[in-house]
């Protein structure tokens, strides 16, 4: 498979857009790596074989040795002891930061392969544009978000838990690691790579994507997520000759009009929604698993390559967006994080950007804090900390969780009895 990232050229609509970047100072320019860039077993087999976990370890070790803009570490381990690898590329201190979470579902491998080759291409940049991009951008990649599930080829982890439904409760080691990473590194974009099964002729695109629908996402972050999708990722996918639509929406095959929603709601426990509530521009991307042709049915490697290629082409849109809109992106996420300090604004326990919340799910004047008793605080203080929520311990009497903090709109989703996925029921405090 040829490299898809090295030129950072994004085809938007019918025109080719070369990502414009400011030149690196000569003193900052790294020397070119001398080693030959490694290739994944998926690439070596021309798509016949997926990269195994052991092969991933060897591949990342080779990338780490050869690239001087990359470091490979871990952010934890699974219940079965497999490492959760984290690859850091570019400038750790850059204003613009991206986080790729690859294959939360273990039986959806194409996003993982796209992430591995992207890591390699960014670690061995061959052109000045990519080097300048990396100088201004921090790129974090979790290549295999569910190693136990990948080893077993299962959707869930070793306990059968769907990690992508655990970004509120944080019951899994994987979700806890991602929450801590998000809290500590505060990525501007969280890009979540998945696969889906088609339902022709209503749900049958090469790719689907979706932004945070949860109404507790700030309007600035929500709008940037839609811009990422509509103005960058979708044009990049189409430029790669892939069809793309909105995840969870069946469409009339003749008119193209939406006729049914089967998924893609505003559940805060799903990563793209949790990302938005936590002030990151979240985007879900799903590639089509099913064969597109008789040739793909007869040769699985063709199907595998098409799935991975579609993920790689959509990633061009992400990188083009991060560079072209880095000011708007950083402004949106920074203002979103600061808004909670003002302690005002409506909180929603339901609805979505395509489904107005009911009056019962709309709280225009939420309490100023929630009080937890000693037992509740003892049981859930770690989860609150992982979410980046500050709690004020009270002498011998649990803790007070004020809403006047950055994660203001997340707190009721964790502690209010009206929230569908609350951790526990705190006592509302109306006057602080």
PDB file of C-alpha atoms in Angstrom, residues 168 216 268 277-279 340 343 347-349 366-372 384 387-391 400-419 421-428:
ATOM      1  CA  UNK A 168     -19.377   8.048  31.775  1.00  0.00           C
ATOM      2  CA  UNK A 216     -24.514  19.909  26.507  1.00  0.00           C
ATOM      3  CA  UNK A 268     -23.256  11.087  26.737  1.00  0.00           C
ATOM      4  CA  UNK A 277     -19.331  17.629  26.554  1.00  0.00           C
ATOM      5  CA  UNK A 278     -15.680  17.716  27.678  1.00  0.00           C
ATOM      6  CA  UNK A 279     -14.877  20.501  25.191  1.00  0.00           C
ATOM      7  CA  UNK A 340     -18.287  26.593  32.984  1.00  0.00           C
ATOM      8  CA  UNK A 343     -21.789  28.941  36.274  1.00  0.00           C
ATOM      9  CA  UNK A 347     -28.282  21.682  31.231  1.00  0.00           C
ATOM     10  CA  UNK A 348     -29.955  18.908  29.228  1.00  0.00           C
ATOM     11  CA  UNK A 349     -30.730  15.329  30.225  1.00  0.00           C
ATOM     12  CA  UNK A 366     -29.448  23.818  37.641  1.00  0.00           C
ATOM     13  CA  UNK A 367     -28.272  23.678  41.249  1.00  0.00           C
ATOM     14  CA  UNK A 368     -25.012  25.361  42.160  1.00  0.00           C
ATOM     15  CA  UNK A 369     -23.559  22.100  43.535  1.00  0.00           C
ATOM     16  CA  UNK A 370     -24.239  18.469  44.428  1.00  0.00           C
ATOM     17  CA  UNK A 371     -23.458  17.054  47.849  1.00  0.00           C
ATOM     18  CA  UNK A 372     -22.150  13.505  48.170  1.00  0.00           C
ATOM     19  CA  UNK A 384     -14.803  12.175  39.296  1.00  0.00           C
ATOM     20  CA  UNK A 387     -13.360  13.062  34.427  1.00  0.00           C
ATOM     21  CA  UNK A 388     -11.521  16.177  35.573  1.00  0.00           C
ATOM     22  CA  UNK A 389     -14.281  17.109  38.015  1.00  0.00           C
ATOM     23  CA  UNK A 390     -13.162  18.880  41.184  1.00  0.00           C
ATOM     24  CA  UNK A 391     -14.788  17.824  44.455  1.00  0.00           C
ATOM     25  CA  UNK A 400     -19.336  19.082  47.713  1.00  0.00           C
ATOM     26  CA  UNK A 401     -19.128  19.160  43.913  1.00  0.00           C
ATOM     27  CA  UNK A 402     -19.646  22.733  42.726  1.00  0.00           C
ATOM     28  CA  UNK A 403     -20.834  23.405  39.206  1.00  0.00           C
ATOM     29  CA  UNK A 404     -18.657  26.503  38.864  1.00  0.00           C
ATOM     30  CA  UNK A 405     -15.821  24.698  37.080  1.00  0.00           C
ATOM     31  CA  UNK A 406     -14.773  23.774  33.574  1.00  0.00           C
ATOM     32  CA  UNK A 407     -16.758  20.509  33.508  1.00  0.00           C
ATOM     33  CA  UNK A 408     -19.962  22.244  34.644  1.00  0.00           C
ATOM     34  CA  UNK A 409     -22.332  20.547  32.183  1.00  0.00           C
ATOM     35  CA  UNK A 410     -20.805  17.135  32.743  1.00  0.00           C
ATOM     36  CA  UNK A 411     -21.425  17.172  36.499  1.00  0.00           C
ATOM     37  CA  UNK A 412     -25.242  16.832  36.387  1.00  0.00           C
ATOM     38  CA  UNK A 413     -24.837  13.959  33.908  1.00  0.00           C
ATOM     39  CA  UNK A 414     -22.736  12.209  36.564  1.00  0.00           C
ATOM     40  CA  UNK A 415     -24.644  13.097  39.729  1.00  0.00           C
ATOM     41  CA  UNK A 416     -28.270  13.985  38.983  1.00  0.00           C
ATOM     42  CA  UNK A 417     -30.985  11.341  39.244  1.00  0.00           C
ATOM     43  CA  UNK A 418     -32.550  12.611  36.003  1.00  0.00           C
ATOM     44  CA  UNK A 419     -29.451  11.700  33.998  1.00  0.00           C
ATOM     45  CA  UNK A 421     -26.241   7.151  33.007  1.00  0.00           C
ATOM     46  CA  UNK A 422     -25.486   8.880  36.329  1.00  0.00           C
ATOM     47  CA  UNK A 423     -22.771   7.473  38.586  1.00  0.00           C
ATOM     48  CA  UNK A 424     -24.711   8.171  41.761  1.00  0.00           C
ATOM     49  CA  UNK A 425     -27.442  10.513  42.958  1.00  0.00           C
ATOM     50  CA  UNK A 426     -26.058  13.547  44.698  1.00  0.00           C
ATOM     51  CA  UNK A 427     -28.157  15.941  46.759  1.00  0.00           C
ATOM     52  CA  UNK A 428     -28.740  19.189  44.842  1.00  0.00           C
TER      53      UNK A 428
END
